Short mmCIF file of C-alpha atoms and ligand atoms in Angstrom, two decimals:
data_model
loop_
_atom_site.label_atom_id
_atom_site.label_comp_id
_atom_site.label_asym_id
_atom_site.label_seq_id
_atom_site.Cartn_x
_atom_site.Cartn_y
_atom_site.Cartn_z
CA MET A 478 107.25 20.55 -14.46
CA LEU A 479 109.19 18.52 -11.90
CA VAL A 480 108.21 15.74 -9.49
CA ASP A 481 109.83 15.34 -6.08
CA THR A 482 109.43 11.58 -5.69
CA HIS A 483 110.72 11.41 -2.10
CA ALA A 484 109.93 14.02 0.56
CA HIS A 485 109.10 13.45 4.23
CA ILE A 486 107.19 16.70 4.61
CA PHE A 487 104.82 15.11 7.13
CA LEU A 488 107.62 15.45 9.71
CA GLU A 489 107.53 18.11 12.45
CA GLN A 490 110.31 20.09 10.71
CA PHE A 491 107.60 21.35 8.30
CA GLU A 492 104.81 22.06 10.77
CA SER A 493 105.40 25.80 11.16
CA ASP A 494 105.62 26.75 7.46
CA PHE A 495 103.95 23.89 5.58
CA ASP A 496 101.90 26.08 3.24
CA GLN A 497 104.91 28.22 2.31
CA VAL A 498 106.91 25.06 1.57
CA LEU A 499 104.20 23.99 -0.88
CA GLU A 500 104.03 27.47 -2.41
CA ARG A 501 107.78 27.55 -2.96
CA ALA A 502 107.64 24.09 -4.54
CA ASN A 503 104.91 25.27 -6.88
CA GLY A 504 106.93 28.39 -7.72
CA ALA A 505 109.93 26.22 -8.60
CA GLY A 506 107.82 24.16 -11.01
CA VAL A 507 107.44 21.16 -8.69
CA SER A 508 103.87 20.10 -9.32
CA GLN A 509 103.78 16.71 -7.57
CA ILE A 510 105.37 15.56 -4.30
CA LEU A 511 105.45 11.94 -3.14
CA LEU A 512 105.54 11.14 0.58
CA PRO A 513 107.37 7.93 1.58
CA ALA A 514 106.17 6.62 4.95
CA ILE A 515 108.42 5.84 7.90
CA ASP A 516 105.94 4.17 10.25
CA VAL A 517 102.20 3.55 10.60
CA ALA A 518 101.48 7.03 11.99
CA SER A 519 103.19 8.70 9.03
CA VAL A 520 100.93 6.84 6.59
CA HIS A 521 97.86 8.31 8.30
CA ARG A 522 99.45 11.76 8.32
CA SER A 523 100.37 11.49 4.62
CA LEU A 524 96.84 10.44 3.69
CA GLU A 525 95.43 13.46 5.54
CA LEU A 526 97.83 15.76 3.68
CA ALA A 527 97.10 14.12 0.32
CA ASP A 528 93.37 14.58 0.89
CA ARG A 529 93.88 18.31 1.42
CA HIS A 530 96.46 18.94 -1.32
CA PRO A 531 96.07 17.48 -4.82
CA ALA A 532 99.84 17.77 -5.42
CA LEU A 533 100.66 15.32 -2.62
CA PHE A 534 100.62 11.51 -2.82
CA ALA A 535 100.90 9.03 0.06
CA MET A 536 102.79 5.75 0.42
CA ALA A 537 102.63 2.93 2.98
CA GLY A 538 105.62 1.15 4.50
CA LEU A 539 107.99 0.74 7.44
CA HIS A 540 111.43 2.34 7.09
CA PRO A 541 114.15 -0.30 7.66
CA SER A 542 115.41 1.57 10.73
CA GLU A 543 111.90 1.34 12.22
CA VAL A 544 111.83 -2.43 11.75
CA LYS A 545 113.81 -3.05 14.97
CA LYS A 546 110.82 -2.20 17.15
CA ALA A 547 108.11 -3.08 14.61
CA THR A 548 105.59 -5.85 15.36
CA ASP A 549 103.54 -8.16 13.15
CA GLU A 550 100.56 -5.94 13.97
CA ASP A 551 102.43 -2.94 12.58
CA PHE A 552 102.99 -4.74 9.30
CA GLU A 553 99.36 -5.84 9.20
CA ALA A 554 98.32 -2.19 9.65
CA ILE A 555 100.61 -1.21 6.76
CA ALA A 556 99.20 -3.99 4.57
CA LYS A 557 95.66 -2.86 5.28
CA LEU A 558 96.45 0.80 4.53
CA ALA A 559 98.40 -0.17 1.39
CA SER A 560 95.30 -1.44 -0.39
CA ASP A 561 93.71 2.04 -0.14
CA GLU A 562 93.51 3.42 -3.68
CA ARG A 563 95.09 6.70 -2.53
CA ILE A 564 98.33 4.83 -1.68
CA ILE A 565 100.53 5.06 -4.78
CA ALA A 566 103.53 2.96 -3.61
CA ILE A 567 104.96 0.70 -0.92
CA GLY A 568 107.77 2.39 0.95
CA GLU A 569 110.06 3.25 2.09
CA THR A 570 111.36 -0.21 2.74
CA GLY A 571 114.79 -1.75 2.10
CA LEU A 572 117.86 -2.37 4.25
CA ASP A 573 119.98 -0.15 6.49
CA TYR A 574 123.13 -1.63 8.03
CA TYR A 575 124.70 1.71 8.88
CA TRP A 576 123.23 2.45 12.31
CA ASP A 577 122.66 -0.98 13.79
CA GLN A 578 123.45 -4.48 12.52
CA SER A 579 121.76 -6.32 15.39
CA PHE A 580 118.50 -7.03 13.54
CA ASN A 581 119.58 -7.72 9.95
CA GLU A 582 117.53 -10.93 9.76
CA LYS A 583 114.41 -9.08 10.87
CA GLN A 584 115.09 -6.42 8.23
CA HIS A 585 115.34 -9.14 5.55
CA ASP A 586 112.06 -10.65 6.71
CA PHE A 587 110.20 -7.31 6.66
CA LEU A 588 111.74 -6.41 3.29
CA ARG A 589 110.40 -9.65 1.79
CA ARG A 590 106.96 -8.95 3.26
CA HIS A 591 106.95 -5.47 1.69
CA ILE A 592 108.00 -6.90 -1.69
CA ARG A 593 105.25 -9.53 -1.62
CA LEU A 594 102.66 -6.93 -0.59
CA ALA A 595 103.69 -4.61 -3.44
CA SER A 596 103.56 -7.45 -5.93
CA GLU A 597 100.14 -8.58 -4.71
CA LEU A 598 98.76 -5.03 -5.05
CA ASN A 599 100.78 -4.31 -8.20
CA LYS A 600 102.16 -1.10 -6.68
CA PRO A 601 105.77 0.10 -7.04
CA LEU A 602 108.36 -0.23 -4.25
CA VAL A 603 110.56 2.55 -2.86
CA PHE A 604 113.85 1.12 -1.60
CA HIS A 605 116.20 2.63 0.94
CA ASP A 606 119.71 1.17 0.96
CA ARG A 607 122.51 2.07 3.29
CA GLU A 608 125.58 -0.18 3.22
CA ALA A 609 123.42 -3.16 2.29
CA THR A 610 123.32 -2.92 -1.51
CA TRP A 611 124.15 -6.48 -2.52
CA ASP A 612 121.93 -8.09 0.11
CA LEU A 613 119.08 -5.88 -1.10
CA ILE A 614 119.70 -6.80 -4.74
CA ARG A 615 120.00 -10.50 -3.88
CA ILE A 616 116.68 -10.49 -2.00
CA VAL A 617 114.86 -8.65 -4.82
CA ARG A 618 116.30 -11.15 -7.32
CA GLU A 619 115.19 -14.10 -5.18
CA GLU A 620 111.69 -12.67 -4.78
CA LYS A 621 111.40 -12.06 -8.54
CA GLU A 622 112.60 -15.59 -9.30
CA ALA A 623 110.07 -17.09 -6.87
CA SER A 624 107.20 -14.91 -8.15
CA SER A 625 104.64 -15.93 -10.75
CA LYS A 626 104.39 -12.23 -11.71
CA PRO A 627 107.98 -10.94 -11.51
CA GLU A 628 107.08 -7.86 -13.58
CA GLN A 629 104.91 -6.70 -10.66
CA ILE A 630 108.07 -6.38 -8.52
CA ARG A 631 109.21 -2.95 -9.67
CA GLY A 632 110.07 0.45 -8.24
CA VAL A 633 113.00 2.71 -7.38
CA PHE A 634 116.30 2.61 -5.51
CA HIS A 635 116.05 5.96 -3.78
CA CYS A 636 119.10 8.21 -3.15
CA PHE A 637 121.04 6.24 -5.74
CA GLY A 638 124.81 6.63 -5.79
CA GLY A 639 126.08 4.01 -8.26
CA PRO A 640 128.64 2.68 -8.99
CA ALA A 641 128.42 1.11 -12.47
CA ASP A 642 128.12 -2.53 -11.35
CA VAL A 643 125.22 -1.63 -9.05
CA THR A 644 123.61 0.40 -11.85
CA GLU A 645 123.82 -2.66 -14.08
CA ALA A 646 122.23 -4.87 -11.43
CA VAL A 647 119.41 -2.37 -10.81
CA MET A 648 118.80 -2.08 -14.58
CA ASP A 649 118.67 -5.84 -14.73
CA LEU A 650 115.94 -5.83 -12.09
CA ASP A 651 114.09 -3.23 -14.19
CA PHE A 652 114.07 -0.66 -11.38
CA TYR A 653 114.44 3.13 -11.55
CA MET A 654 117.12 5.15 -9.75
CA GLY A 655 116.28 8.16 -7.59
CA ILE A 656 118.78 11.02 -7.86
CA GLY A 657 118.80 13.68 -5.12
CA GLY A 658 120.88 16.18 -3.17
CA THR A 659 124.00 14.01 -2.96
CA TYR A 660 124.33 14.48 -6.74
CA THR A 661 125.13 18.17 -6.15
CA PHE A 662 127.72 17.69 -3.40
CA LYS A 663 131.13 19.05 -4.29
CA ASN A 664 133.63 16.16 -4.33
CA GLY A 665 130.72 13.83 -3.50
CA GLY A 666 131.56 11.69 -6.53
CA VAL A 667 127.93 10.84 -7.35
CA PRO A 668 127.87 12.27 -10.92
CA ASP A 669 130.86 10.07 -11.85
CA ALA A 670 129.51 7.02 -10.01
CA THR A 671 126.12 7.35 -11.76
CA ALA A 672 127.46 8.28 -15.21
CA THR A 673 126.15 5.02 -16.72
CA VAL A 674 122.56 5.52 -15.51
CA PRO A 675 120.41 6.25 -18.59
CA ILE A 676 118.08 9.25 -18.37
CA ASP A 677 115.05 7.03 -18.99
CA ARG A 678 115.78 5.29 -15.66
CA ILE A 679 116.17 8.45 -13.53
CA ILE A 680 113.60 10.05 -11.26
CA LEU A 681 114.33 13.08 -9.07
CA GLU A 682 113.92 13.47 -5.33
CA THR A 683 114.94 15.57 -2.34
CA ASP A 684 114.57 13.21 0.68
CA SER A 685 113.41 16.35 2.53
CA PRO A 686 114.27 17.36 5.25
CA PHE A 687 117.56 15.50 4.78
CA LEU A 688 120.42 15.56 2.22
CA THR A 689 119.97 19.20 1.22
CA PRO A 690 121.53 20.00 -2.17
CA ALA A 691 124.24 22.61 -2.74
CA PRO A 692 124.27 25.56 -2.15
CA HIS A 693 121.94 25.06 0.84
CA ARG A 694 123.83 22.20 2.55
CA GLY A 695 123.43 22.25 6.32
CA LYS A 696 119.93 23.75 6.14
CA ARG A 697 116.59 21.95 6.03
CA ASN A 698 115.82 20.41 2.64
CA GLU A 699 112.45 21.05 0.95
CA PRO A 700 110.75 19.98 -2.31
CA SER A 701 111.47 23.26 -4.20
CA TYR A 702 115.16 22.27 -4.10
CA VAL A 703 114.54 19.34 -6.44
CA ARG A 704 115.04 21.97 -9.13
CA LEU A 705 118.69 22.31 -8.02
CA VAL A 706 119.15 18.58 -8.57
CA ALA A 707 117.57 18.86 -12.03
CA GLU A 708 119.83 21.81 -12.90
CA LYS A 709 122.94 19.91 -11.82
CA LEU A 710 121.93 16.85 -13.80
CA ALA A 711 121.31 19.02 -16.87
CA GLU A 712 124.70 20.72 -16.47
CA ILE A 713 126.63 17.45 -16.04
CA ARG A 714 124.83 15.57 -18.81
CA GLY A 715 124.85 18.46 -21.28
CA LEU A 716 121.06 18.59 -21.47
CA SER A 717 118.63 21.48 -21.07
CA LEU A 718 116.69 21.82 -17.83
CA GLU A 719 113.54 21.23 -19.85
CA GLU A 720 114.87 17.95 -21.25
CA VAL A 721 115.75 16.72 -17.74
CA ALA A 722 112.38 17.85 -16.36
CA ASN A 723 110.42 16.22 -19.19
CA ALA A 724 112.29 12.91 -19.03
CA THR A 725 112.29 12.52 -15.25
CA THR A 726 108.66 13.60 -14.91
CA GLU A 727 107.59 11.15 -17.57
CA ASN A 728 109.50 8.39 -15.75
CA ALA A 729 107.90 9.27 -12.40
CA LYS A 730 104.41 9.39 -13.91
CA LYS A 731 104.92 6.00 -15.51
CA LEU A 732 106.37 4.33 -12.43
CA PHE A 733 103.87 5.74 -9.91
CA ASP A 734 100.91 5.96 -12.29
CA LEU A 735 100.46 9.66 -11.45
CA PRO A 736 97.69 11.80 -12.98
NI1 NI B 1308 113.57 8.76 2.90
#
């Protein structure tokens, strides 16, 4: 079995064929799908979906790109939802400098709040990083150093792309690395850049509907395609598909405390 640890299937792109998307995932051996939130509304939507489908699991968090317009009340709503026992992780949070650098300080502030919330609830974090890697790592380090329970600050760097020095820093923080569609891109360079990531630190993801793996690039991504990522990883690492599936599923179950 496989776990897609990062799929935004609560988005409107999946409204018309949601049940078929789940059926195809099931047919591809994907038995659990984790739904990282983007904003407060998406947490509610994810909880509704998780209540109806035992394969789906909800998270609570504000995506870094949403932080620009987010208020203290929004974060309070997230914090309240996060304590619900159905919420398996805090995310996605992190830093994104790619689209807009005008609110970096606010992103740092909200990132720290998410980290402290996760630590308080002892739930894992799901980090998004775009062109902000070393600031993200520095802030996680600082929060761990200031914490009385640093081992409760744990989680995954989603859509991980290396390189080796970042891998080393993430290992040092005791975090997992999420490998997805970019790993399959021809000339994308991700397999080389992540060559030093040990299999016991890897979890698989799609980031549906984005970052669709080869050979479906340009189309909508969906959880069944996590199998393509697993196949590519097996091919590159010289492992069987079963070995990749077993290792990454075990990692995901451990990190997210899945049934
Ligand atoms: Ni995402």
